[in-house]
Tab-separated table of C-alpha atoms in Angstrom:
chain	number	residue	atom	x	y	z
A	82	MET	CA	0.046	-0.029	0.015
A	83	ASN	CA	1.040	3.474	-0.635
A	84	GLY	CA	1.422	6.136	2.209
A	85	THR	CA	4.100	6.921	4.690
A	86	ARG	CA	2.747	4.557	7.363
A	87	SER	CA	2.022	0.829	7.035
A	88	LEU	CA	-1.400	-0.361	7.796
A	89	ALA	CA	-0.208	-2.037	10.923
A	90	GLU	CA	1.252	1.196	12.178
A	91	ARG	CA	-1.951	2.816	11.813
A	92	LEU	CA	-4.035	0.164	13.573
A	93	ALA	CA	-5.812	1.054	16.912
A	94	VAL	CA	-8.653	-0.775	18.612
A	95	CYS	CA	-11.811	0.709	19.815
A	96	SER	CA	-11.829	0.406	23.656
A	97	TRP	CA	-15.528	-0.448	23.955
A	98	SER	CA	-15.052	-3.434	21.745
A	99	LEU	CA	-13.063	-5.116	24.700
A	100	LEU	CA	-15.867	-4.432	27.238
A	101	PRO	CA	-13.353	-3.184	29.963
A	102	GLU	CA	-14.572	-2.589	33.436
A	103	GLY	CA	-11.957	0.136	34.147
A	104	THR	CA	-8.574	1.586	33.126
A	105	ASP	CA	-6.578	-1.269	34.604
A	106	HIS	CA	-8.788	-3.958	33.038
A	107	LEU	CA	-8.540	-2.209	29.603
A	108	ILE	CA	-4.738	-2.348	29.806
A	109	ARG	CA	-4.694	-6.093	30.534
A	110	LEU	CA	-7.009	-6.589	27.520
A	111	LEU	CA	-4.712	-4.500	25.342
A	112	GLU	CA	-1.881	-6.761	26.359
A	113	GLN	CA	-3.821	-9.756	25.379
A	114	VAL	CA	-4.706	-8.319	21.988
A	115	GLY	CA	-0.991	-7.013	21.415
A	116	LEU	CA	-2.279	-3.517	20.313
A	117	PHE	CA	-1.522	-0.392	22.333
A	118	ARG	CA	-3.224	2.392	20.347
A	119	ILE	CA	-6.882	2.870	21.161
A	120	GLN	CA	-10.041	4.899	20.236
A	121	LEU	CA	-11.210	5.694	23.791
A	122	ALA	CA	-14.906	5.642	24.955
A	123	LEU	CA	-15.258	8.789	26.862
A	124	ASP	CA	-18.597	8.276	28.437
A	125	PRO	CA	-17.308	5.892	31.185
A	126	LEU	CA	-14.826	8.604	32.339
A	127	HIS	CA	-17.672	10.624	33.670
A	128	GLU	CA	-20.381	7.901	34.268
A	129	SER	CA	-18.005	5.639	36.294
A	130	PRO	CA	-15.180	7.965	37.571
A	131	VAL	CA	-13.833	5.636	40.260
A	132	ALA	CA	-13.181	2.726	37.810
A	133	TRP	CA	-11.690	5.180	35.346
A	134	ARG	CA	-9.709	7.466	37.702
A	135	LEU	CA	-6.293	8.410	36.647
A	136	THR	CA	-6.887	7.256	33.006
A	137	ARG	CA	-4.442	9.518	31.380
A	138	GLU	CA	-1.694	8.601	33.727
A	139	SER	CA	-2.264	4.864	33.589
A	140	LEU	CA	-2.389	4.807	29.867
A	141	ALA	CA	0.783	6.907	29.529
A	142	VAL	CA	2.630	4.831	32.067
A	143	ASN	CA	1.677	1.586	30.015
A	144	GLY	CA	2.558	2.924	26.599
A	145	VAL	CA	-1.015	3.155	25.383
A	146	GLU	CA	-1.643	5.907	22.711
A	147	VAL	CA	-5.107	7.276	22.523
A	148	VAL	CA	-5.723	8.251	18.938
A	149	SER	CA	-9.268	9.607	19.185
A	150	GLY	CA	-12.232	9.580	21.469
A	151	MET	CA	-15.897	8.468	21.175
A	152	PHE	CA	-19.219	9.299	22.949
A	153	THR	CA	-22.821	8.219	22.792
A	154	THR	CA	-25.952	10.104	23.126
A	155	VAL	CA	-28.799	9.527	25.787
A	156	GLY	CA	-31.435	7.012	25.355
A	157	GLU	CA	-30.153	5.219	22.253
A	158	ASP	CA	-32.051	2.042	21.550
A	159	TYR	CA	-30.457	-0.116	18.936
A	160	SER	CA	-32.946	-3.080	19.258
A	161	THR	CA	-34.467	-2.347	15.910
A	162	LEU	CA	-33.719	-0.178	12.877
A	163	GLU	CA	-37.012	1.749	13.687
A	164	SER	CA	-36.102	2.224	17.360
A	165	ILE	CA	-32.747	3.673	16.627
A	166	ARG	CA	-34.016	5.889	14.016
A	167	ARG	CA	-36.327	7.470	16.675
A	168	THR	CA	-33.762	7.619	19.626
A	169	GLY	CA	-30.327	7.882	17.968
A	170	GLY	CA	-28.042	10.891	18.234
A	171	LEU	CA	-29.243	14.278	18.621
A	172	VAL	CA	-32.615	13.764	17.029
A	173	PRO	CA	-34.872	13.166	20.005
A	174	ASP	CA	-36.215	16.478	21.373
A	175	GLU	CA	-36.757	15.124	24.895
A	176	HIS	CA	-33.043	14.398	25.311
A	177	TRP	CA	-31.532	17.473	23.646
A	178	GLU	CA	-30.907	19.457	26.964
A	179	GLU	CA	-29.138	16.436	28.551
A	180	ASN	CA	-27.216	15.744	25.326
A	181	TRP	CA	-25.999	19.251	25.200
A	182	ARG	CA	-24.848	18.954	28.804
A	183	ARG	CA	-23.096	15.646	27.951
A	184	VAL	CA	-21.457	17.162	24.966
A	185	GLN	CA	-19.765	19.813	27.052
A	186	ILE	CA	-18.599	17.282	29.577
A	187	VAL	CA	-17.029	15.112	26.864
A	188	ARG	CA	-15.464	18.080	25.282
A	189	ASP	CA	-13.759	18.958	28.601
A	190	ILE	CA	-12.618	15.361	29.101
A	191	ALA	CA	-11.312	15.211	25.520
A	192	ARG	CA	-9.408	18.436	25.913
A	193	SER	CA	-7.919	17.255	29.304
A	194	LEU	CA	-6.589	14.061	27.539
A	195	HIS	CA	-5.171	16.138	24.678
A	196	ILE	CA	-7.522	14.242	22.167
A	197	ARG	CA	-7.907	16.059	18.859
A	198	LEU	CA	-10.635	13.869	17.244
A	199	VAL	CA	-13.935	12.889	18.741
A	200	THR	CA	-16.526	10.609	16.901
A	201	PHE	CA	-20.206	10.020	17.380
A	202	HIS	CA	-23.539	9.152	15.744
A	203	ALA	CA	-25.359	12.389	14.977
A	204	GLY	CA	-28.628	10.425	14.318
A	205	PHE	CA	-30.448	9.597	11.230
A	206	LEU	CA	-30.330	12.569	8.702
A	207	PRO	CA	-33.543	13.165	6.814
A	208	GLU	CA	-33.239	12.606	3.043
A	209	ASP	CA	-35.140	15.863	2.286
A	210	PRO	CA	-33.055	18.997	3.468
A	211	GLY	CA	-36.409	20.850	3.595
A	212	ASP	CA	-37.785	18.585	6.233
A	213	PRO	CA	-38.308	20.567	9.546
A	214	ALA	CA	-36.754	17.840	11.388
A	215	CYS	CA	-33.554	18.148	9.145
A	216	GLN	CA	-33.378	21.909	10.060
A	217	ARG	CA	-33.670	21.199	13.829
A	218	LEU	CA	-30.871	18.433	13.714
A	219	PHE	CA	-28.642	20.889	11.580
A	220	GLU	CA	-28.921	23.461	14.173
A	221	ARG	CA	-27.952	21.190	16.968
A	222	VAL	CA	-25.051	19.648	15.137
A	223	CYS	CA	-23.720	23.255	14.387
A	224	ARG	CA	-23.931	23.863	18.103
A	225	VAL	CA	-22.071	20.718	18.863
A	226	ALA	CA	-19.435	21.197	16.090
A	227	ASP	CA	-18.760	24.746	17.372
A	228	CYS	CA	-18.486	23.636	21.028
A	229	PHE	CA	-15.699	21.205	19.971
A	230	GLY	CA	-14.137	23.476	17.451
A	231	GLU	CA	-13.612	26.209	20.078
A	232	ALA	CA	-11.653	23.740	22.061
A	233	GLY	CA	-9.423	22.797	18.989
A	234	ILE	CA	-11.075	19.326	18.580
A	235	GLN	CA	-12.271	17.713	15.359
A	236	LEU	CA	-15.645	16.095	15.286
A	237	ALA	CA	-16.335	13.124	12.951
A	238	PHE	CA	-19.825	11.645	12.104
A	239	GLU	CA	-20.218	7.892	12.028
A	240	THR	CA	-21.338	6.590	8.702
A	241	GLY	CA	-24.066	4.283	7.795
A	242	GLN	CA	-27.403	5.714	9.058
A	243	GLU	CA	-27.915	7.527	5.801
A	244	THR	CA	-26.634	7.277	2.291
A	245	ALA	CA	-23.082	8.679	1.504
A	246	GLU	CA	-24.732	11.320	-0.756
A	247	THR	CA	-27.091	12.422	2.030
A	248	LEU	CA	-24.208	12.789	4.608
A	249	ALA	CA	-22.038	14.611	1.930
A	250	GLY	CA	-24.822	17.088	1.413
A	251	PHE	CA	-25.243	17.639	4.983
A	252	LEU	CA	-21.598	18.271	5.587
A	253	THR	CA	-21.304	20.525	2.694
A	254	ARG	CA	-24.262	22.636	4.054
A	255	LEU	CA	-22.683	22.526	7.473
A	256	ASN	CA	-19.361	23.942	6.237
A	257	ARG	CA	-17.470	23.479	9.507
A	258	PRO	CA	-13.612	22.684	8.957
A	259	ASN	CA	-13.450	20.832	12.092
A	260	VAL	CA	-16.359	18.357	11.166
A	261	GLY	CA	-15.609	15.232	9.038
A	262	VAL	CA	-16.460	11.486	8.921
A	263	ASN	CA	-15.410	8.419	10.766
A	264	PHE	CA	-15.974	5.885	7.974
A	265	ASP	CA	-17.273	2.481	9.021
A	266	PRO	CA	-17.683	0.266	5.957
A	267	ALA	CA	-19.801	-2.371	7.871
A	268	ASN	CA	-22.382	0.166	8.984
A	269	MET	CA	-23.197	0.896	5.241
A	270	ILE	CA	-23.982	-2.689	5.153
A	271	LEU	CA	-25.829	-3.080	8.472
A	272	TYR	CA	-28.053	-0.302	7.785
A	273	ASP	CA	-28.290	-1.340	4.097
A	274	LYS	CA	-27.238	2.163	2.838
A	275	GLY	CA	-25.130	1.349	-0.181
A	276	ASP	CA	-21.755	-0.079	-1.252
A	277	PRO	CA	-19.082	0.838	1.218
A	278	VAL	CA	-16.364	1.416	-1.438
A	279	GLN	CA	-18.400	3.676	-3.532
A	280	ALA	CA	-19.488	5.506	-0.361
A	281	LEU	CA	-15.923	5.807	0.719
A	282	ARG	CA	-15.045	7.696	-2.607
A	283	VAL	CA	-18.041	10.010	-2.010
A	284	LEU	CA	-16.968	10.929	1.410
A	285	ALA	CA	-13.189	11.125	0.853
A	286	PRO	CA	-13.081	14.902	1.210
A	287	TRP	CA	-14.260	14.635	4.836
A	288	LEU	CA	-12.471	11.537	5.882
A	289	ARG	CA	-10.796	11.769	9.269
A	290	GLN	CA	-10.577	8.112	10.557
A	291	CYS	CA	-11.987	4.633	9.661
A	292	HIS	CA	-13.361	1.783	11.664
A	293	LEU	CA	-12.476	-1.623	10.532
A	294	LYS	CA	-15.520	-3.811	10.954
A	295	ASP	CA	-17.180	-6.261	8.748
A	296	ALA	CA	-20.797	-7.377	8.368
A	297	ARG	CA	-23.371	-9.380	6.055
A	298	ARG	CA	-26.155	-7.600	4.508
A	299	THR	CA	-29.585	-8.459	5.635
A	300	ARG	CA	-31.828	-10.637	3.481
A	301	VAL	CA	-34.888	-8.992	5.050
A	302	PRO	CA	-35.389	-5.450	4.269
A	303	GLY	CA	-35.995	-3.175	7.196
A	304	THR	CA	-34.052	-5.414	9.550
A	305	TRP	CA	-30.390	-5.342	10.798
A	306	GLY	CA	-27.630	-7.022	8.832
A	307	GLU	CA	-25.106	-9.260	10.891
A	308	GLU	CA	-21.810	-8.006	12.166
A	309	VAL	CA	-19.059	-10.711	11.770
A	310	VAL	CA	-15.328	-11.041	12.153
A	311	LEU	CA	-13.268	-8.976	9.902
A	312	GLY	CA	-12.676	-10.635	6.590
A	313	THR	CA	-15.644	-12.808	6.714
A	314	GLY	CA	-18.425	-10.617	5.697
A	315	ASP	CA	-19.503	-8.560	2.597
A	316	VAL	CA	-17.062	-5.703	2.629
A	317	ASP	CA	-14.663	-5.970	-0.301
A	318	TRP	CA	-11.299	-5.380	1.725
A	319	PRO	CA	-8.953	-5.507	-1.199
A	320	ALA	CA	-10.975	-2.650	-2.912
A	321	PHE	CA	-11.465	-0.851	0.286
A	322	PHE	CA	-7.627	-0.649	1.222
A	323	ARG	CA	-6.805	0.129	-2.352
A	324	THR	CA	-9.385	2.884	-2.418
A	325	LEU	CA	-7.892	4.423	0.761
A	326	ALA	CA	-4.434	4.479	-0.916
A	327	GLU	CA	-5.899	6.042	-4.036
A	328	ILE	CA	-7.577	8.857	-2.074
A	329	GLY	CA	-4.238	9.301	-0.052
A	330	PHE	CA	-5.706	8.688	3.297
A	331	ASP	CA	-3.014	7.896	5.806
A	332	GLY	CA	-5.053	8.184	9.005
A	333	ASN	CA	-5.953	5.750	11.711
A	334	LEU	CA	-7.824	2.620	11.338
A	335	CYS	CA	-9.561	1.472	14.379
A	336	ILE	CA	-10.759	-2.181	14.775
A	337	GLU	CA	-14.165	-2.370	16.135
A	338	ARG	CA	-16.043	-5.476	17.328
A	339	GLU	CA	-19.533	-4.988	18.882
A	340	ALA	CA	-20.882	-8.489	18.657
A	341	GLY	CA	-19.916	-12.018	19.913
A	342	ASN	CA	-18.208	-13.190	23.111
A	343	ARG	CA	-14.750	-13.703	21.816
A	344	ARG	CA	-13.660	-10.143	21.486
A	345	VAL	CA	-9.839	-10.493	22.148
A	346	GLU	CA	-9.645	-13.462	19.616
A	347	ASP	CA	-11.768	-11.692	17.079
A	348	ILE	CA	-9.522	-8.468	17.362
A	349	ARG	CA	-6.413	-10.553	17.109
A	350	ALA	CA	-7.935	-12.137	14.029
A	351	ALA	CA	-8.577	-8.782	12.558
A	352	ARG	CA	-5.119	-7.622	13.090
A	353	GLU	CA	-3.766	-10.623	11.210
A	354	PHE	CA	-6.260	-10.228	8.360
A	355	VAL	CA	-5.142	-6.563	7.952
A	356	ALA	CA	-1.439	-7.670	7.884
A	357	ARG	CA	-2.119	-9.511	4.618
A	358	PHE	CA	-2.609	-6.052	2.854
A	359	ASP	CA	0.571	-4.401	3.846
A	360	ALA	CA	2.884	-4.108	0.877
A	361	PRO	CA	6.508	-5.234	1.536
A	362	ARG	CA	8.826	-2.102	2.303
């Protein structure tokens, strides 16, 4: 592959994929995985402060690099596609004030940890920009983007809950230099929102980070696809990594696993799978 860093050098693991119970537990799990670069879930740091005390110091002492952060919004219900459409991101009016408070707390945590990129699901973007719900969500995203921007932090949308074209249109209208995309090819399949490689090309101007996750597309419209171990699903990984090289993306690639009860083994398998795509140097 082209680029100044090999794929292996750009790999990280999403901390929440390992289901850690605190900082010390996370470090032990990373030792088992053999990967010491992470995207850190920021919610536990303010929701469970005792278990996550001294996070910055502990990670530094153990040589763990935090490449980015992630936060979730209040009341998200992923039980069905319809439930997450109603409850996801900044969409629900009943949770907006609490989400705004949460955003400011997470912003301060990210700044204290010197994290320069934070990702989240903004919520389903309406296909019609003239939809009143779209304008309401747009105004909230503007406020969140500026909150992070004033702290010198980039904000990246997770992909998949809308088509790449819809997200590109929203980002063009948003026109915030600190806002981009955390591209997850599996989400495009799980939500049945198009071909991941084609979507990657559409969203290339906003690309800030990638999640490495795999999935199989649903056979029943309106239902979830199935998340699977990296390399065993419907993502065309040779085309995906080739496209990353063609568009000149040299950023971080965070392995994410959100299903199954063999997370350490699955993440190890993902590392080994990605290693096949590194060109000899």
